[in-house]
Every structure is written in structure tokens, then in C-alpha cells.
Short mmCIF file of N, CA and C in Angstrom, two decimals:
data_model
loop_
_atom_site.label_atom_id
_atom_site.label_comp_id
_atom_site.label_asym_id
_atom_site.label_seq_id
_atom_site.Cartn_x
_atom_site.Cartn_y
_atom_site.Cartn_z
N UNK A 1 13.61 16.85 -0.66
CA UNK A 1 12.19 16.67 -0.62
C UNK A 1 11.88 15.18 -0.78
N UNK A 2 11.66 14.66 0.54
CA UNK A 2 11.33 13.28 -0.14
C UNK A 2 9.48 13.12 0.23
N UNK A 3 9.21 12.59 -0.29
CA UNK A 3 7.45 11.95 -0.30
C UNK A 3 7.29 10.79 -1.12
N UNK A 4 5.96 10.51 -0.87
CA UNK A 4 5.22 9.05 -1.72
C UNK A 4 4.08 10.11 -2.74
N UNK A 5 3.93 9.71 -3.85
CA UNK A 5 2.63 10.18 -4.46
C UNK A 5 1.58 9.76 -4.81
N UNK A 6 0.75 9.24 -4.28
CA UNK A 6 -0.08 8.23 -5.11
C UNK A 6 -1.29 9.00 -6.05
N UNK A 7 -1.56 7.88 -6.80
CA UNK A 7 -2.44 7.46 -8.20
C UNK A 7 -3.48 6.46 -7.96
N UNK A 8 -4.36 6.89 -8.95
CA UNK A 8 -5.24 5.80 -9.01
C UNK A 8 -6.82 6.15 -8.33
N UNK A 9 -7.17 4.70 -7.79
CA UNK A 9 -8.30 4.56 -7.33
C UNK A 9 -9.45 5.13 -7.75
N UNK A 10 -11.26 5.55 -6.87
CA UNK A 10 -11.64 5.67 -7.66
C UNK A 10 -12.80 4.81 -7.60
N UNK A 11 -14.06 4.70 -8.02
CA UNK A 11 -15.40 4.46 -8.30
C UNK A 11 -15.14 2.94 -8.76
N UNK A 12 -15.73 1.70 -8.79
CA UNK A 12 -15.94 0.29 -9.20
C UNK A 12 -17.02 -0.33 -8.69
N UNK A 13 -17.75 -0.75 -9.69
CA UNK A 13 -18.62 -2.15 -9.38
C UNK A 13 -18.10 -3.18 -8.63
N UNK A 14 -18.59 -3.72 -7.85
CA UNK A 14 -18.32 -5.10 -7.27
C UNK A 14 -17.99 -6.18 -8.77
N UNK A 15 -16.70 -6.82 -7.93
CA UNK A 15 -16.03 -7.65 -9.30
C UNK A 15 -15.13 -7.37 -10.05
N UNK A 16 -15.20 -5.48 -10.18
CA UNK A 16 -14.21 -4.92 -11.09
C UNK A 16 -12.80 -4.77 -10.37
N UNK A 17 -11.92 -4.19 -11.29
CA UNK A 17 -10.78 -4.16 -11.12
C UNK A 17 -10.30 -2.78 -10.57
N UNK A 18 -9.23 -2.65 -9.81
CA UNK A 18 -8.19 -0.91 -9.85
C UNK A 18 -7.22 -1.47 -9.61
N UNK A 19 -6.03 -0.51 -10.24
CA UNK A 19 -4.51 -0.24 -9.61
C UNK A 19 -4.15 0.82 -9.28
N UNK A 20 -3.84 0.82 -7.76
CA UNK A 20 -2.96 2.06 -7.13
C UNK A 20 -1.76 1.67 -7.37
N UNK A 21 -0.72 3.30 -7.65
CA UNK A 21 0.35 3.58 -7.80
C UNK A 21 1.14 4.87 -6.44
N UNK A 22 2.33 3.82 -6.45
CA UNK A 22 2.62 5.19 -5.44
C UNK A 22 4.50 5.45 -6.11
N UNK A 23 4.39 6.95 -6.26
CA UNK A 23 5.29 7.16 -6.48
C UNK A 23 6.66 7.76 -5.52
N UNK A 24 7.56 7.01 -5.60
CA UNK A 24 8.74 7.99 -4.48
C UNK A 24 9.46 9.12 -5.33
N UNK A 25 9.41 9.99 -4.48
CA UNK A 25 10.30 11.23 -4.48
C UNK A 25 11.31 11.54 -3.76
N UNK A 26 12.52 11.26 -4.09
CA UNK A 26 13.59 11.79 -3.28
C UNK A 26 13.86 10.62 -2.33
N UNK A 27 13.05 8.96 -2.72
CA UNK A 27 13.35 7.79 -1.85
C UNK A 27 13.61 6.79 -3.03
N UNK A 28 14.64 6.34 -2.64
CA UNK A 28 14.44 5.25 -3.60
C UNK A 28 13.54 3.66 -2.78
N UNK A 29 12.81 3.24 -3.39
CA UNK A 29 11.78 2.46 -2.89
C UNK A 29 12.21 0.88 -3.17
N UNK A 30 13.25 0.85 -4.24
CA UNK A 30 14.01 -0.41 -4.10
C UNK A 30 14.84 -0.37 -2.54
N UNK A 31 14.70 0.32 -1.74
CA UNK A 31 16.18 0.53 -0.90
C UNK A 31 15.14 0.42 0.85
N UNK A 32 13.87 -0.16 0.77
CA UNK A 32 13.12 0.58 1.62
C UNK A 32 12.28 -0.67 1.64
N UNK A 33 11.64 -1.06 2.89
CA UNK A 33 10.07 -1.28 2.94
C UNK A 33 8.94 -0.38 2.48
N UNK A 34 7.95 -1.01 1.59
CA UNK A 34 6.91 -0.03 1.60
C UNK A 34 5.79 -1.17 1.95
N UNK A 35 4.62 -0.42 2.12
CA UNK A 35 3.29 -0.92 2.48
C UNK A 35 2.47 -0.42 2.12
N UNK A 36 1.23 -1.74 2.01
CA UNK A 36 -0.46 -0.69 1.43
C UNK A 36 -0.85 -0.66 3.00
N UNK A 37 -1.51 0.09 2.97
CA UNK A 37 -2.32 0.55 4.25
C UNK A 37 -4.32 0.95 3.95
N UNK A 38 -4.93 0.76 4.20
CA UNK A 38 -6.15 0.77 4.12
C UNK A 38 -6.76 1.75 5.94
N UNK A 39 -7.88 2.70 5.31
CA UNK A 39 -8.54 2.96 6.86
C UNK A 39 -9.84 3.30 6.48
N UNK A 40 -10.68 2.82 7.21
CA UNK A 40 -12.04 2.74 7.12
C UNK A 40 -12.60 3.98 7.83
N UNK A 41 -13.80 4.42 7.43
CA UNK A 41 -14.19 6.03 8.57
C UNK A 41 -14.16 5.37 10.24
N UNK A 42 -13.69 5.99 10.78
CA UNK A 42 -13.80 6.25 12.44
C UNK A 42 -12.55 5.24 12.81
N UNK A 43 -11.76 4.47 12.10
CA UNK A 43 -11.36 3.67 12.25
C UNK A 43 -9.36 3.71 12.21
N UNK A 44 -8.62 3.18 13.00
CA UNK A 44 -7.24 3.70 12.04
C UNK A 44 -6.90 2.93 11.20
N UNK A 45 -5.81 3.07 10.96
CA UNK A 45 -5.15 2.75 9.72
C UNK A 45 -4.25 1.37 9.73
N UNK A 46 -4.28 0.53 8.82
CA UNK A 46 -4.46 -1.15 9.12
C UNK A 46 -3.70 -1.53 7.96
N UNK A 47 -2.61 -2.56 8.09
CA UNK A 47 -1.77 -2.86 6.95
C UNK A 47 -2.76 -3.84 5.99
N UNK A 48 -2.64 -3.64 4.80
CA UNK A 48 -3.23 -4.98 4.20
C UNK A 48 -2.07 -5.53 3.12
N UNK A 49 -0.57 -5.06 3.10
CA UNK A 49 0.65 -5.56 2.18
C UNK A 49 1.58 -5.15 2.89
N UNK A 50 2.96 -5.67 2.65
CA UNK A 50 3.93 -5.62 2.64
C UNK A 50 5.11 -5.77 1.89
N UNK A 51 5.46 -5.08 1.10
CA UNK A 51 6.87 -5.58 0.14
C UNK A 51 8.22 -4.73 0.53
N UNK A 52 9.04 -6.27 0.68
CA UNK A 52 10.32 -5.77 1.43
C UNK A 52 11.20 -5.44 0.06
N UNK A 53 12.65 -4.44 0.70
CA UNK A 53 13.02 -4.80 -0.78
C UNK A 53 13.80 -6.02 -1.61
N UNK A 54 14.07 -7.17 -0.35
CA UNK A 54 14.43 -8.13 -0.80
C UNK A 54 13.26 -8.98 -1.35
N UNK A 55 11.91 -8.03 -2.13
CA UNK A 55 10.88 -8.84 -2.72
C UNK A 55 9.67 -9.95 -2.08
N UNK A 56 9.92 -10.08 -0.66
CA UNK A 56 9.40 -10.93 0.06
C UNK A 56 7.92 -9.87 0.93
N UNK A 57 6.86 -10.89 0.45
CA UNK A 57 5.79 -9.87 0.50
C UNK A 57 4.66 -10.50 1.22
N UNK A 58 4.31 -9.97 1.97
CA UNK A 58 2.92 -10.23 2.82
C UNK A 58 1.72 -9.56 2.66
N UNK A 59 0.74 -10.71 2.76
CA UNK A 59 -0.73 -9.79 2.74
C UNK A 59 -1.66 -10.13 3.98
N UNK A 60 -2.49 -9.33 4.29
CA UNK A 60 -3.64 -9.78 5.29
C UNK A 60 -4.51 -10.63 4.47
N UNK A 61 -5.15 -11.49 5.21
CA UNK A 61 -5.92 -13.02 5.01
C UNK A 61 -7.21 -12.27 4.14
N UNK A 62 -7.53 -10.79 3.96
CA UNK A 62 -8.47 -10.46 3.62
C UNK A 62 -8.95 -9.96 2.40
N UNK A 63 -7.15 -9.91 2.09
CA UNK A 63 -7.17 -9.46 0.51
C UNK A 63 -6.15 -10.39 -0.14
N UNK A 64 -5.55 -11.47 0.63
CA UNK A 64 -4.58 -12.65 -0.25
C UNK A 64 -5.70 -13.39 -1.69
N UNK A 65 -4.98 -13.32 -2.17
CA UNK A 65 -5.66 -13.87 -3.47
C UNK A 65 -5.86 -12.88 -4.56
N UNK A 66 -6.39 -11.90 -3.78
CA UNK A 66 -7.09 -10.49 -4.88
C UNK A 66 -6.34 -9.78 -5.35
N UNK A 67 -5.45 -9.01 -4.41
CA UNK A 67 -4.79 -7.87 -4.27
C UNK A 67 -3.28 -8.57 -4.36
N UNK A 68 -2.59 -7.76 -5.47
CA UNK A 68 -1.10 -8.25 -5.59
C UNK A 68 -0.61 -6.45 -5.74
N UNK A 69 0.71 -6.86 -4.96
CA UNK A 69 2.12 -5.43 -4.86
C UNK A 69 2.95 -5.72 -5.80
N UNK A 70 3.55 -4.87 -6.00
CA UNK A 70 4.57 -4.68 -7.46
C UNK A 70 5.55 -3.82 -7.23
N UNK A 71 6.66 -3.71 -7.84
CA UNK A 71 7.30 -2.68 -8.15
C UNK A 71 7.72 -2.64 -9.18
N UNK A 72 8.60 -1.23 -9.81
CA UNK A 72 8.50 -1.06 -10.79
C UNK A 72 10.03 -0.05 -10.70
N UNK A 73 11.43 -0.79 -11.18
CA UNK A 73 12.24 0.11 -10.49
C UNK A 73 12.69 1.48 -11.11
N UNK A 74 12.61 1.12 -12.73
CA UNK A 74 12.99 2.32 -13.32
C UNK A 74 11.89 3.23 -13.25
N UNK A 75 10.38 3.25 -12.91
CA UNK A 75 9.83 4.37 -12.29
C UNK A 75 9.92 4.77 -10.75
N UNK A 76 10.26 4.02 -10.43
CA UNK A 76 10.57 3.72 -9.00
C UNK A 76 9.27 4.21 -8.08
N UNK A 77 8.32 2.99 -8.68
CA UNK A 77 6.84 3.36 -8.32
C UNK A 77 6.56 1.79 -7.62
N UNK A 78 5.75 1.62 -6.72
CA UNK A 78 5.02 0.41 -5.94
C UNK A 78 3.78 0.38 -6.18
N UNK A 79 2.82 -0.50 -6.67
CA UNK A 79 1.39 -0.38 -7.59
C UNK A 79 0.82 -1.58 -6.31
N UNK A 80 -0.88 -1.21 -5.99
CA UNK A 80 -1.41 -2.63 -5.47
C UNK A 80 -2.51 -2.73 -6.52
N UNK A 81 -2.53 -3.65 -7.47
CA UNK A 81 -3.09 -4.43 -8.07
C UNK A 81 -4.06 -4.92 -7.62
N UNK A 82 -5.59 -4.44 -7.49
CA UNK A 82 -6.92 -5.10 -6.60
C UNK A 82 -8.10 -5.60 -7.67
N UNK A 83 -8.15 -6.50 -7.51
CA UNK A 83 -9.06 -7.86 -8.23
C UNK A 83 -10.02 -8.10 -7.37
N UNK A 84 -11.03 -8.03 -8.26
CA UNK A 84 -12.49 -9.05 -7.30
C UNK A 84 -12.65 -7.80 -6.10
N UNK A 85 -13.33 -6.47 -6.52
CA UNK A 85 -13.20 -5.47 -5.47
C UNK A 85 -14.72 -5.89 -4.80
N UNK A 86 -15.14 -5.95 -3.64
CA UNK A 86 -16.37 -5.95 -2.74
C UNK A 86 -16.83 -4.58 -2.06
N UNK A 87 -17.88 -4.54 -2.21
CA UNK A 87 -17.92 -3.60 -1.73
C UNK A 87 -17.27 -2.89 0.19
N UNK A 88 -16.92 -3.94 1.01
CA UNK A 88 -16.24 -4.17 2.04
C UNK A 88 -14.35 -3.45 1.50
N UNK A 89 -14.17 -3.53 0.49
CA UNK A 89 -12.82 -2.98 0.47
C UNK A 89 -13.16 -1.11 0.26
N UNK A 90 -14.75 -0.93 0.32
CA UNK A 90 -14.69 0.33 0.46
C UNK A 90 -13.46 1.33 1.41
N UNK A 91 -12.42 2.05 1.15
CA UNK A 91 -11.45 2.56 2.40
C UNK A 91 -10.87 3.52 1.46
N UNK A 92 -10.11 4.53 2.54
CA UNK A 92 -8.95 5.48 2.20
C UNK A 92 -7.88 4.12 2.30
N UNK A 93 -6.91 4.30 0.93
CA UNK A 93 -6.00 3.66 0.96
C UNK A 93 -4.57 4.64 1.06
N UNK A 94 -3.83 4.00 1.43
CA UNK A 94 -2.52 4.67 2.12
C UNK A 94 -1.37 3.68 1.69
N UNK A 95 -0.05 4.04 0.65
CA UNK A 95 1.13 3.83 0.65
C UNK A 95 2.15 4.19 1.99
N UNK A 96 3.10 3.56 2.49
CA UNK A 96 3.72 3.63 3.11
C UNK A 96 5.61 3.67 2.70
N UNK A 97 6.22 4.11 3.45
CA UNK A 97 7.47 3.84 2.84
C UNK A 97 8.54 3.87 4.29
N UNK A 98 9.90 2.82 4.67
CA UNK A 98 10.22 3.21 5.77
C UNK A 98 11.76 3.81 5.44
N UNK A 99 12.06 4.54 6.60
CA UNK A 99 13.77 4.87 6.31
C UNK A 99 14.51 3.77 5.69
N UNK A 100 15.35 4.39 5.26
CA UNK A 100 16.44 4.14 4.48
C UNK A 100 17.05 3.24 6.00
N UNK A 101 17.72 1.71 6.03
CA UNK A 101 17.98 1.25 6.73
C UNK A 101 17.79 0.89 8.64
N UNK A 102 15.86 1.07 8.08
CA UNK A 102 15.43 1.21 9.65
C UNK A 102 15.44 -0.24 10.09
N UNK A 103 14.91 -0.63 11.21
CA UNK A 103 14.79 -1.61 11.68
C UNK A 103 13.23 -1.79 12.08
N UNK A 104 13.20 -2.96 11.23
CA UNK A 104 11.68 -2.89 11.68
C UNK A 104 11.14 -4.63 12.17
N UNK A 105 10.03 -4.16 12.83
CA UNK A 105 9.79 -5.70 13.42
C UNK A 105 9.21 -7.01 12.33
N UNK A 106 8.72 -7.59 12.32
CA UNK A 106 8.10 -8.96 11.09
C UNK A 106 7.04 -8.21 10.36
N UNK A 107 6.25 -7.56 11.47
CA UNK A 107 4.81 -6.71 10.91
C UNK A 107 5.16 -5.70 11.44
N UNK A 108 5.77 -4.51 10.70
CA UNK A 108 5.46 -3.19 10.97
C UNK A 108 4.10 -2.55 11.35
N UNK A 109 4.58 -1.89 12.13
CA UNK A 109 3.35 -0.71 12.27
C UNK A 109 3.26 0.16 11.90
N UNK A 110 2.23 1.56 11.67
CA UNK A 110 1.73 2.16 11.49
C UNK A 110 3.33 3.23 11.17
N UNK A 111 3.47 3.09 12.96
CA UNK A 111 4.40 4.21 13.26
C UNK A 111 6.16 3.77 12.67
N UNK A 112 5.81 2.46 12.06
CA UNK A 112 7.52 1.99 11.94
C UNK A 112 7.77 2.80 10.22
N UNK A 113 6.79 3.20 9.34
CA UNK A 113 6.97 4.00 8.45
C UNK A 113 7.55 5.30 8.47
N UNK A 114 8.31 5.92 7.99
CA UNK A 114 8.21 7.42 7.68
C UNK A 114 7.77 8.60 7.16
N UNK A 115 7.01 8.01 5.97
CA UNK A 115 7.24 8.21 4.65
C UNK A 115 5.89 7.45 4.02
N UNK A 116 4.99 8.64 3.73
CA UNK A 116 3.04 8.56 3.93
C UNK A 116 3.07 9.25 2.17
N UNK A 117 1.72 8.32 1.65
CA UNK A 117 0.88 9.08 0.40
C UNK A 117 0.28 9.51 1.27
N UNK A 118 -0.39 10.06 0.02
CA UNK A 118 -2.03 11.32 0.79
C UNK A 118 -3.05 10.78 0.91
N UNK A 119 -3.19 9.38 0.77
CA UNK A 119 -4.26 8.67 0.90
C UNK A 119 -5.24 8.68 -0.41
N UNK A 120 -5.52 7.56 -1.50
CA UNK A 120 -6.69 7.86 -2.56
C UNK A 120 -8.19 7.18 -1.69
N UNK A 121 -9.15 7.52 -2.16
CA UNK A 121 -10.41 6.81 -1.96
C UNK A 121 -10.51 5.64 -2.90
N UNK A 122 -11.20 4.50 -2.54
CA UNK A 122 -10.95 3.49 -3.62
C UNK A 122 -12.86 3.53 -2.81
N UNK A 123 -13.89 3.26 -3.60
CA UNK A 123 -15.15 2.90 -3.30
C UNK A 123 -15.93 2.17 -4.35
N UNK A 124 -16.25 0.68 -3.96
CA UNK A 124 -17.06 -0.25 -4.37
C UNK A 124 -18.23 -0.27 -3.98
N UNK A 125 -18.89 -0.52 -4.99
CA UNK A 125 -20.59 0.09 -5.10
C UNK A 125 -21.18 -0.57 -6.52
N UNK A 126 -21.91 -0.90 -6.33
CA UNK A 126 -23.16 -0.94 -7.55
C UNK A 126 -24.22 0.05 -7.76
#
């Protein structure tokens, strides 16, 4: 049985803080690319992180600064850390995770994952 589980998210004022958590099951996530993924209604689904497991991590220009990835090996959980929330980061957020020794391009896509959370709601609002 392998899956991602995620945690978290959840209701915030503009300014405030959340951390999503995603948990692997049956993956080890040190051994793997994972990714945050964000999707807006009508819209698909759009990387906004990247952490390889050699620790080397990318963000979109839209959340660099705010939003930091983590891991965590003895839970063997990947957290995105979101600071300074706007109401614009309103989205279904989405963990990602890829095979065990896939090959993937500089910026994965959507489809270069295997291995999906269930998506939390994260919504900024006053």
C-alpha cells in the first residue's frame, strides 16, 4: 500500500501562517522527489516546490520567500511551511511523490509523479 497523506491547512487571515504535512506510506520520501502542487477552481494543477532527495529545492517566483519545504526523515513526512498567506494563495493544495528511481526532467510535471495526497483546502480571507 503505498500513498501520501496529507495534514493541515485550513481557514487564515491574510498575513497568517499554515503548515502542510504530507505523510508517506509504504514510500520512503528520503528516496524520491516530492512536490507541493497547488490548483485553483477551473484550473489544473501547477507546481509551486520542489524537494529532491539530494535536498536541492525549487520554488515558483510566487511563493519564494514565503513558503519553505522540509523534511522530516524519522517521520518520513515533507511539510510546506506558508508565511505571509494572501488571499491569492487561496487553492487545493496537492503533495506529490515520484517513483522510486524515475527519471525526471529539471521541472517535473504533473504526470512525472506517481504518488498523489488527497488534496487539503488552504483559504485566505479576512
Amino acid at each position: 500500500q503505498l500513498q501520501l497523506v496529507q495534514s493541515g491547512g485550513g481557514l487564515v487571515q491574510p498575513g497568517e501562517s499554515l503548515r502542510l504535512s504530507c505523510a508517506g506510506a509504504g514510500l520512503s520520501l528520503n528516496d524520491v522527489t516530492t512536490a507541493w502542487f497547488r490548483q485553483f477552481p477551473g484550473k489544473g494543477r501547477e507546481w509551486i516546490s520542489i524537494l529532491h532527495s539530494d535536498d536541492s529545492v525549487l520554488y515558483v517566483d510566487s511563493v519564494k520567500g514565503r513558503f519553505t519545504v522540509s523534511r522530516d526523515s524519522a517521520q518520513n513526512t515533507v511539510y510546506l511551511q506558508m508565511n505571509s498567506l494572501k488571499p491569492e494563495d487561496t487553492a487545493t493544495y496537492f503533495c506529490a511523490g515520484s517513483a522510486w528511481r524515475a527519471r525526471l526532467p529539471a521541472i517535473p510535471r504533473s504526470n512525472d509523479y506517481r504518488y498523489w495526497g488527497q488534496g487539503t483546502q488552504v483559504t485566505v480571507s479576512s
